[in-house]
GROMACS .gro file of N, CA and C in nm:
model
  456
    1MET      N    1   7.385   4.813  -4.440
    1MET     CA    2   7.415   4.714  -4.336
    1MET      C    3   7.310   4.724  -4.225
    2ALA      N    4   7.261   4.611  -4.181
    2ALA     CA    5   7.157   4.606  -4.079
    2ALA      C    6   7.210   4.654  -3.944
    3ARG      N    7   7.125   4.728  -3.875
    3ARG     CA    8   7.161   4.772  -3.740
    3ARG      C    9   7.137   4.657  -3.642
    4LYS      N   10   7.224   4.650  -3.541
    4LYS     CA   11   7.214   4.544  -3.442
    4LYS      C   12   7.220   4.602  -3.301
    5ILE      N   13   7.158   4.529  -3.210
    5ILE     CA   14   7.167   4.563  -3.068
    5ILE      C   15   7.228   4.445  -2.994
    6VAL      N   16   7.285   4.474  -2.878
    6VAL     CA   17   7.346   4.371  -2.795
    6VAL      C   18   7.273   4.370  -2.661
    7LEU      N   19   7.237   4.250  -2.617
    7LEU     CA   20   7.175   4.230  -2.486
    7LEU      C   21   7.273   4.148  -2.403
    8GLU      N   22   7.303   4.199  -2.283
    8GLU     CA   23   7.401   4.133  -2.197
    8GLU      C   24   7.346   4.112  -2.057
    9TRP      N   25   7.378   3.999  -1.998
    9TRP     CA   26   7.347   3.969  -1.860
    9TRP      C   27   7.482   3.948  -1.792
   10PRO      N   28   7.541   4.055  -1.740
   10PRO     CA   29   7.678   4.047  -1.687
   10PRO      C   30   7.696   3.943  -1.575
   11SER      N   31   7.599   3.929  -1.486
   11SER     CA   32   7.613   3.834  -1.376
   11SER      C   33   7.619   3.690  -1.424
   12GLU      N   34   7.566   3.665  -1.543
   12GLU     CA   35   7.562   3.530  -1.598
   12GLU      C   36   7.665   3.510  -1.709
   13GLU      N   37   7.735   3.617  -1.746
   13GLU     CA   38   7.831   3.615  -1.856
   13GLU      C   39   7.767   3.566  -1.986
   14ILE      N   40   7.648   3.621  -2.015
   14ILE     CA   41   7.573   3.586  -2.135
   14ILE      C   42   7.557   3.712  -2.220
   15THR      N   43   7.579   3.697  -2.350
   15THR     CA   44   7.561   3.806  -2.445
   15THR      C   45   7.496   3.751  -2.571
   16VAL      N   46   7.395   3.824  -2.623
   16VAL     CA   47   7.335   3.791  -2.752
   16VAL      C   48   7.325   3.918  -2.835
   17THR      N   49   7.327   3.900  -2.964
   17THR     CA   50   7.312   4.010  -3.059
   17THR      C   51   7.182   3.987  -3.136
   18ALA      N   52   7.109   4.095  -3.160
   18ALA     CA   53   6.984   4.086  -3.236
   18ALA      C   54   6.986   4.190  -3.347
   19THR      N   55   6.936   4.151  -3.463
   19THR     CA   56   6.927   4.240  -3.578
   19THR      C   57   6.793   4.313  -3.576
   20LEU      N   58   6.799   4.447  -3.588
   20LEU     CA   59   6.676   4.525  -3.590
   20LEU      C   60   6.597   4.498  -3.717
   21LEU      N   61   6.466   4.496  -3.705
   21LEU     CA   62   6.376   4.473  -3.817
   21LEU      C   63   6.326   4.607  -3.869
   22ASP      N   64   6.420   4.685  -3.922
   22ASP     CA   65   6.391   4.821  -3.966
   22ASP      C   66   6.284   4.829  -4.075
   23GLU      N   67   6.278   4.731  -4.162
   23GLU     CA   68   6.178   4.735  -4.270
   23GLU      C   69   6.038   4.710  -4.217
   24GLU      N   70   6.025   4.619  -4.120
   24GLU     CA   71   5.894   4.584  -4.066
   24GLU      C   72   5.843   4.687  -3.967
   25GLU      N   73   5.932   4.743  -3.885
   25GLU     CA   74   5.895   4.837  -3.778
   25GLU      C   75   5.987   4.959  -3.777
   26PRO      N   76   5.984   5.040  -3.883
   26PRO     CA   77   6.080   5.151  -3.892
   26PRO      C   78   6.069   5.255  -3.780
   27GLU      N   79   5.949   5.291  -3.740
   27GLU     CA   80   5.934   5.394  -3.637
   27GLU      C   81   5.979   5.344  -3.501
   28LEU      N   82   5.933   5.225  -3.465
   28LEU     CA   83   5.968   5.171  -3.334
   28LEU      C   84   6.117   5.137  -3.325
   29CYS      N   85   6.175   5.085  -3.434
   29CYS     CA   86   6.319   5.058  -3.436
   29CYS      C   87   6.398   5.188  -3.425
   30GLY      N   88   6.350   5.293  -3.491
   30GLY     CA   89   6.417   5.423  -3.482
   30GLY      C   90   6.414   5.479  -3.342
   31LEU      N   91   6.300   5.465  -3.275
   31LEU     CA   92   6.289   5.512  -3.137
   31LEU      C   93   6.380   5.431  -3.044
   32LEU      N   94   6.381   5.300  -3.063
   32LEU     CA   95   6.469   5.215  -2.982
   32LEU      C   96   6.615   5.254  -3.002
   33TRP      N   97   6.657   5.270  -3.128
   33TRP     CA   98   6.795   5.308  -3.157
   33TRP      C   99   6.831   5.440  -3.089
   34SER      N  100   6.740   5.534  -3.095
   34SER     CA  101   6.761   5.663  -3.029
   34SER      C  102   6.773   5.646  -2.877
   35ASN      N  103   6.688   5.562  -2.820
   35ASN     CA  104   6.692   5.540  -2.675
   35ASN      C  105   6.816   5.465  -2.631
   36LEU      N  106   6.882   5.397  -2.724
   36LEU     CA  107   7.005   5.325  -2.690
   36LEU      C  108   7.131   5.405  -2.726
   37GLU      N  109   7.116   5.537  -2.735
   37GLU     CA  110   7.234   5.621  -2.759
   37GLU      C  111   7.339   5.594  -2.652
   38LYS      N  112   7.293   5.573  -2.530
   38LYS     CA  113   7.378   5.527  -2.421
   38LYS      C  114   7.322   5.393  -2.376
   39PRO      N  115   7.407   5.300  -2.334
   39PRO     CA  116   7.356   5.170  -2.288
   39PRO      C  117   7.255   5.187  -2.174
   40LEU      N  118   7.156   5.100  -2.174
   40LEU     CA  119   7.053   5.101  -2.070
   40LEU      C  120   7.065   4.977  -1.983
   41LYS      N  121   7.067   4.998  -1.853
   41LYS     CA  122   7.058   4.886  -1.759
   41LYS      C  123   6.910   4.863  -1.732
   42MET      N  124   6.870   4.737  -1.740
   42MET     CA  125   6.729   4.703  -1.726
   42MET      C  126   6.711   4.590  -1.626
   43PHE      N  127   6.604   4.599  -1.548
   43PHE     CA  128   6.568   4.496  -1.452
   43PHE      C  129   6.481   4.392  -1.522
   44CYS      N  130   6.518   4.265  -1.509
   44CYS     CA  131   6.443   4.158  -1.574
   44CYS      C  132   6.343   4.095  -1.478
   45ARG      N  133   6.231   4.053  -1.535
   45ARG     CA  134   6.132   3.980  -1.456
   45ARG      C  135   6.069   3.873  -1.546
   46HIS      N  136   6.026   3.766  -1.484
   46HIS     CA  137   5.968   3.654  -1.557
   46HIS      C  138   5.824   3.635  -1.513
   47PRO      N  139   5.729   3.631  -1.607
   47PRO     CA  140   5.589   3.614  -1.567
   47PRO      C  141   5.556   3.473  -1.518
   48VAL      N  142   5.646   3.379  -1.539
   48VAL     CA  143   5.637   3.240  -1.494
   48VAL      C  144   5.526   3.161  -1.566
   49SER      N  145   5.410   3.222  -1.591
   49SER     CA  146   5.296   3.146  -1.642
   49SER      C  147   5.276   3.151  -1.793
   50THR      N  148   5.343   3.242  -1.864
   50THR     CA  149   5.314   3.258  -2.007
   50THR      C  150   5.398   3.170  -2.096
   51GLY      N  151   5.496   3.106  -2.042
   51GLY     CA  152   5.585   3.025  -2.124
   51GLY      C  153   5.725   3.080  -2.119
   52GLU      N  154   5.800   3.065  -2.227
   52GLU     CA  155   5.942   3.097  -2.228
   52GLU      C  156   5.965   3.238  -2.283
   53GLU      N  157   5.928   3.335  -2.202
   53GLU     CA  158   5.939   3.478  -2.233
   53GLU      C  159   5.968   3.551  -2.103
   54PHE      N  160   6.048   3.655  -2.111
   54PHE     CA  161   6.068   3.741  -1.995
   54PHE      C  162   6.079   3.884  -2.043
   55SER      N  163   6.063   3.976  -1.950
   55SER     CA  164   6.069   4.117  -1.988
   55SER      C  165   6.179   4.188  -1.911
   56ALA      N  166   6.217   4.303  -1.964
   56ALA     CA  167   6.320   4.386  -1.903
   56ALA      C  168   6.279   4.531  -1.921
   57ALA      N  169   6.288   4.608  -1.815
   57ALA     CA  170   6.249   4.749  -1.821
   57ALA      C  171   6.356   4.835  -1.756
   58ALA      N  172   6.377   4.950  -1.816
   58ALA     CA  173   6.472   5.047  -1.760
   58ALA      C  174   6.406   5.124  -1.647
   59ARG      N  175   6.488   5.178  -1.561
   59ARG     CA  176   6.437   5.264  -1.456
   59ARG      C  177   6.377   5.388  -1.523
   60PRO      N  178   6.259   5.429  -1.480
   60PRO     CA  179   6.199   5.547  -1.543
   60PRO      C  180   6.289   5.670  -1.522
   61PRO      N  181   6.288   5.763  -1.617
   61PRO     CA  182   6.367   5.884  -1.601
   61PRO      C  183   6.315   5.967  -1.484
   62ARG      N  184   6.401   6.051  -1.430
   62ARG     CA  185   6.362   6.137  -1.316
   62ARG      C  186   6.261   6.242  -1.356
   63HIS      N  187   6.265   6.284  -1.481
   63HIS     CA  188   6.175   6.387  -1.530
   63HIS      C  189   6.088   6.330  -1.641
   64PRO      N  190   5.967   6.382  -1.658
   64PRO     CA  191   5.880   6.331  -1.764
   64PRO      C  192   5.947   6.337  -1.901
   65VAL      N  193   5.923   6.233  -1.980
   65VAL     CA  194   5.977   6.224  -2.115
   65VAL      C  195   5.860   6.206  -2.210
   66LYS      N  196   5.857   6.286  -2.316
   66LYS     CA  197   5.752   6.270  -2.416
   66LYS      C  198   5.780   6.143  -2.495
   67THR      N  199   5.684   6.052  -2.496
   67THR     CA  200   5.705   5.925  -2.564
   67THR      C  201   5.638   5.920  -2.700
   68GLY      N  202   5.547   6.010  -2.728
   68GLY     CA  203   5.480   6.009  -2.857
   68GLY      C  204   5.381   5.895  -2.867
   69ASP      N  205   5.348   5.859  -2.988
   69ASP     CA  206   5.247   5.755  -3.010
   69ASP      C  207   5.300   5.641  -3.095
   70VAL      N  208   5.426   5.612  -3.085
   70VAL     CA  209   5.485   5.502  -3.162
   70VAL      C  210   5.452   5.371  -3.091
   71ILE      N  211   5.363   5.293  -3.148
   71ILE     CA  212   5.321   5.170  -3.082
   71ILE      C  213   5.349   5.045  -3.165
   72GLY      N  214   5.399   5.061  -3.284
   72GLY     CA  215   5.429   4.946  -3.368
   72GLY      C  216   5.322   4.922  -3.472
   73ARG      N  217   5.363   4.865  -3.581
   73ARG     CA  218   5.273   4.842  -3.694
   73ARG      C  219   5.198   4.710  -3.684
   74ARG      N  220   5.260   4.610  -3.625
   74ARG     CA  221   5.201   4.476  -3.624
   74ARG      C  222   5.182   4.426  -3.482
   75LYS      N  223   5.058   4.405  -3.444
   75LYS     CA  224   5.025   4.351  -3.312
   75LYS      C  225   5.022   4.198  -3.321
   76ARG      N  226   5.071   4.134  -3.217
   76ARG     CA  227   5.072   3.987  -3.212
   76ARG      C  228   5.029   3.940  -3.074
   77MET      N  229   4.998   3.813  -3.066
   77MET     CA  230   4.969   3.753  -2.936
   77MET      C  231   5.094   3.678  -2.890
   78PHE      N  232   5.108   3.662  -2.758
   78PHE     CA  233   5.222   3.591  -2.702
   78PHE      C  234   5.244   3.458  -2.774
   79CYS      N  235   5.136   3.383  -2.794
   79CYS     CA  236   5.148   3.249  -2.850
   79CYS      C  237   5.189   3.246  -2.997
   80ASP      N  238   5.188   3.362  -3.063
   80ASP     CA  239   5.224   3.368  -3.205
   80ASP      C  240   5.366   3.419  -3.231
   81ILE      N  241   5.437   3.457  -3.126
   81ILE     CA  242   5.570   3.515  -3.144
   81ILE      C  243   5.676   3.405  -3.140
   82GLU      N  244   5.763   3.407  -3.239
   82GLU     CA  245   5.866   3.303  -3.254
   82GLU      C  246   5.980   3.320  -3.154
   83PRO      N  247   6.038   3.209  -3.109
   83PRO     CA  248   6.157   3.217  -3.025
   83PRO      C  249   6.267   3.296  -3.096
   84GLY      N  250   6.340   3.373  -3.020
   84GLY     CA  251   6.446   3.458  -3.074
   84GLY      C  252   6.398   3.598  -3.106
   85SER      N  253   6.269   3.623  -3.088
   85SER     CA  254   6.213   3.756  -3.115
   85SER      C  255   6.232   3.847  -2.994
   86ILE      N  256   6.259   3.973  -3.024
   86ILE     CA  257   6.271   4.076  -2.921
   86ILE      C  258   6.161   4.179  -2.948
   87ASN      N  259   6.072   4.194  -2.853
   87ASN     CA  260   5.961   4.288  -2.863
   87ASN      C  261   5.998   4.415  -2.786
   88TYR      N  262   5.956   4.529  -2.837
   88TYR     CA  263   5.983   4.657  -2.770
   88TYR      C  264   5.853   4.734  -2.758
   89SER      N  265   5.827   4.787  -2.640
   89SER     CA  266   5.710   4.872  -2.620
   89SER      C  267   5.755   4.996  -2.544
   90VAL      N  268   5.689   5.105  -2.572
   90VAL     CA  269   5.726   5.233  -2.512
   90VAL      C  270   5.628   5.264  -2.400
   91HIS      N  271   5.683   5.283  -2.283
   91HIS     CA  272   5.603   5.325  -2.168
   91HIS      C  273   5.697   5.386  -2.066
   92GLY      N  274   5.659   5.496  -2.009
   92GLY     CA  275   5.738   5.556  -1.903
   92GLY      C  276   5.875   5.608  -1.945
   93GLY      N  277   5.893   5.644  -2.069
   93GLY     CA  278   6.019   5.702  -2.111
   93GLY      C  279   6.099   5.615  -2.204
   94TYR      N  280   6.173   5.517  -2.149
   94TYR     CA  281   6.263   5.438  -2.233
   94TYR      C  282   6.198   5.312  -2.287
   95GLY      N  283   6.093   5.267  -2.225
   95GLY     CA  284   6.026   5.147  -2.273
   95GLY      C  285   6.085   5.021  -2.217
   96GLY      N  286   6.040   4.910  -2.273
   96GLY     CA  287   6.086   4.781  -2.223
   96GLY      C  288   6.088   4.676  -2.332
   97PHE      N  289   6.159   4.569  -2.303
   97PHE     CA  290   6.175   4.457  -2.394
   97PHE      C  291   6.097   4.336  -2.342
   98SER      N  292   6.056   4.252  -2.434
   98SER     CA  293   6.015   4.116  -2.402
   98SER      C  294   6.101   4.027  -2.490
   99CYS      N  295   6.165   3.930  -2.426
   99CYS     CA  296   6.257   3.840  -2.497
   99CYS      C  297   6.196   3.701  -2.498
  100TYR      N  298   6.181   3.645  -2.617
  100TYR     CA  299   6.118   3.515  -2.636
  100TYR      C  300   6.225   3.410  -2.662
  101TYR      N  301   6.247   3.325  -2.562
  101TYR     CA  302   6.352   3.224  -2.574
  101TYR      C  303   6.296   3.085  -2.603
  102GLY      N  304   6.166   3.075  -2.616
  102GLY     CA  305   6.099   2.950  -2.647
  102GLY      C  306   5.952   2.979  -2.671
  103PRO      N  307   5.869   2.875  -2.679
  103PRO     CA  308   5.727   2.897  -2.707
  103PRO      C  309   5.654   2.956  -2.586
  104CYS      N  310   5.549   3.032  -2.618
  104CYS     CA  311   5.461   3.089  -2.516
  104CYS      C  312   5.320   3.035  -2.538
  105THR      N  313   5.241   3.036  -2.432
  105THR     CA  314   5.109   2.974  -2.437
  105THR      C  315   4.993   3.071  -2.433
  106GLU      N  316   5.015   3.196  -2.398
  106GLU     CA  317   4.906   3.289  -2.373
  106GLU      C  318   4.849   3.349  -2.502
  107PRO      N  319   4.718   3.335  -2.524
  107PRO     CA  320   4.655   3.396  -2.641
  107PRO      C  321   4.607   3.538  -2.610
  108ILE      N  322   4.700   3.623  -2.564
  108ILE     CA  323   4.668   3.763  -2.536
  108ILE      C  324   4.762   3.852  -2.615
  109THR      N  325   4.713   3.971  -2.650
  109THR     CA  326   4.790   4.064  -2.732
  109THR      C  327   4.904   4.125  -2.651
  110VAL      N  328   5.018   4.136  -2.715
  110VAL     CA  329   5.139   4.193  -2.654
  110VAL      C  330   5.144   4.342  -2.682
  111ASN      N  331   5.190   4.421  -2.585
  111ASN     CA  332   5.214   4.563  -2.609
  111ASN      C  333   5.336   4.578  -2.698
  112GLY      N  334   5.338   4.681  -2.781
  112GLY     CA  335   5.452   4.705  -2.869
  112GLY      C  336   5.454   4.608  -2.985
  113SER      N  337   5.572   4.591  -3.043
  113SER     CA  338   5.589   4.502  -3.158
  113SER      C  339   5.728   4.439  -3.158
  114VAL      N  340   5.741   4.331  -3.233
  114VAL     CA  341   5.871   4.267  -3.248
  114VAL      C  342   5.959   4.359  -3.331
  115VAL      N  343   6.074   4.397  -3.276
  115VAL     CA  344   6.165   4.491  -3.343
  115VAL      C  345   6.300   4.430  -3.379
  116ALA      N  346   6.329   4.311  -3.326
  116ALA     CA  347   6.461   4.252  -3.351
  116ALA      C  348   6.452   4.100  -3.344
  117LYS      N  349   6.551   4.037  -3.405
  117LYS     CA  350   6.555   3.891  -3.408
  117LYS      C  351   6.697   3.844  -3.375
  118VAL      N  352   6.705   3.750  -3.282
  118VAL     CA  353   6.832   3.687  -3.245
  118VAL      C  354   6.857   3.575  -3.346
  119PRO      N  355   6.978   3.566  -3.403
  119PRO     CA  356   7.004   3.460  -3.501
  119PRO      C  357   6.997   3.321  -3.437
  120ASP      N  358   6.962   3.223  -3.518
  120ASP     CA  359   6.944   3.086  -3.469
  120ASP      C  360   7.065   3.035  -3.390
  121GLN      N  361   7.185   3.069  -3.434
  121GLN     CA  362   7.305   3.017  -3.366
  121GLN      C  363   7.321   3.076  -3.226
  122GLU      N  364   7.251   3.186  -3.195
  122GLU     CA  365   7.260   3.245  -3.061
  122GLU      C  366   7.140   3.211  -2.973
  123LEU      N  367   7.045   3.133  -3.026
  123LEU     CA  368   6.928   3.094  -2.946
  123LEU      C  369   6.965   3.018  -2.819
  124PRO      N  370   7.067   2.930  -2.820
  124PRO     CA  371   7.104   2.864  -2.694
  124PRO      C  372   7.145   2.964  -2.585
  125GLN      N  373   7.212   3.072  -2.624
  125GLN     CA  374   7.251   3.174  -2.526
  125GLN      C  375   7.128   3.250  -2.474
  126LEU      N  376   7.033   3.280  -2.563
  126LEU     CA  377   6.911   3.347  -2.521
  126LEU      C  378   6.830   3.256  -2.428
  127ARG      N  379   6.826   3.127  -2.460
  127ARG     CA  380   6.758   3.030  -2.373
  127ARG      C  381   6.824   3.027  -2.235
  128LYS      N  382   6.956   3.029  -2.234
  128LYS     CA  383   7.031   3.029  -2.108
  128LYS      C  384   6.997   3.154  -2.027
  129ALA      N  385   6.986   3.268  -2.095
  129ALA     CA  386   6.949   3.393  -2.026
  129ALA      C  387   6.807   3.382  -1.970
  130GLY      N  388   6.714   3.329  -2.050
  130GLY     CA  389   6.577   3.314  -2.003
  130GLY      C  390   6.567   3.224  -1.882
  131GLN      N  391   6.642   3.117  -1.881
  131GLN     CA  392   6.641   3.027  -1.766
  131GLN      C  393   6.703   3.093  -1.644
  132ALA      N  394   6.806   3.176  -1.665
  132ALA     CA  395   6.867   3.249  -1.554
  132ALA      C  396   6.770   3.351  -1.495
  133VAL      N  397   6.697   3.421  -1.582
  133VAL     CA  398   6.596   3.517  -1.533
  133VAL      C  399   6.490   3.443  -1.453
  134TRP      N  400   6.442   3.331  -1.505
  134TRP     CA  401   6.342   3.251  -1.432
  134TRP      C  402   6.396   3.211  -1.295
  135ASP      N  403   6.520   3.161  -1.293
  135ASP     CA  404   6.581   3.117  -1.168
  135ASP      C  405   6.594   3.231  -1.068
  136HIS      N  406   6.644   3.347  -1.113
  136HIS     CA  407   6.657   3.462  -1.023
  136HIS      C  408   6.521   3.509  -0.973
  137TYR      N  409   6.425   3.517  -1.062
  137TYR     CA  410   6.295   3.574  -1.029
  137TYR      C  411   6.211   3.480  -0.943
  138TYR      N  412   6.203   3.354  -0.983
  138TYR     CA  413   6.113   3.260  -0.918
  138TYR      C  414   6.176   3.184  -0.802
  139MET      N  415   6.299   3.137  -0.821
  139MET     CA  416   6.362   3.052  -0.719
  139MET      C  417   6.441   3.131  -0.615
  140ARG      N  418   6.523   3.224  -0.659
  140ARG     CA  419   6.612   3.296  -0.568
  140ARG      C  420   6.554   3.425  -0.512
  141HIS      N  421   6.461   3.484  -0.585
  141HIS     CA  422   6.405   3.615  -0.547
  141HIS      C  423   6.515   3.721  -0.539
  142THR      N  424   6.602   3.719  -0.640
  142THR     CA  425   6.711   3.816  -0.648
  142THR      C  426   6.703   3.888  -0.782
  143PRO      N  427   6.748   4.013  -0.787
  143PRO     CA  428   6.741   4.086  -0.914
  143PRO      C  429   6.844   4.033  -1.015
  144ILE      N  430   6.808   4.046  -1.141
  144ILE     CA  431   6.902   4.014  -1.248
  144ILE      C  432   6.891   4.131  -1.348
  145ILE      N  433   7.005   4.182  -1.386
  145ILE     CA  434   7.013   4.302  -1.471
  145ILE      C  435   7.057   4.263  -1.611
  146MET      N  436   6.991   4.324  -1.709
  146MET     CA  437   7.029   4.312  -1.849
  146MET      C  438   7.072   4.449  -1.897
  147THR      N  439   7.178   4.455  -1.974
  147THR     CA  440   7.219   4.581  -2.037
  147THR      C  441   7.190   4.570  -2.185
  148ALA      N  442   7.124   4.673  -2.236
  148ALA     CA  443   7.095   4.680  -2.380
  148ALA      C  444   7.175   4.795  -2.438
  149ARG      N  445   7.238   4.770  -2.553
  149ARG     CA  446   7.318   4.874  -2.617
  149ARG      C  447   7.321   4.853  -2.768
  150ARG      N  448   7.365   4.956  -2.838
  150ARG     CA  449   7.387   4.943  -2.981
  150ARG      C  450   7.511   4.856  -3.005
  151SER      N  451   7.508   4.778  -3.111
  151SER     CA  452   7.626   4.700  -3.149
  151SER      C  453   7.724   4.793  -3.218
  152THR      N  454   7.852   4.771  -3.192
  152THR     CA  455   7.955   4.854  -3.254
  152THR      C  456   8.008   4.793  -3.381
   0.00000   0.00000   0.00000
């Protein structure tokens, strides 16, 4: 049975589930699963200029954490990543996500790799989350928190 993660934006009452791509990215998916032993609260930010993508990062740990050299098997550019993709990169301990809720325009390489996919039927919820992040970040200048956890 495929492993799944849940992404939640409590202030917006939005939840999406994504299936891990264990066959394509076994090492990075394994590290992510390990890092989600306990749910992670993450701060979301929107780059505004790259298209319909936003990122979320956990607060760095208080003490140094060995992150190793797991960087992903397949590198992609922003403009080549499909909507519904969840990218994970490791930096500063727990790493961070990039969530693609629509097309992106930037022909630059993304850190990390795509580790999960949101099913088509949940894309409207992911789009709603992306628009909420954009609104909080660009219009309101207020924080928006995402919680990432293992699916039960």
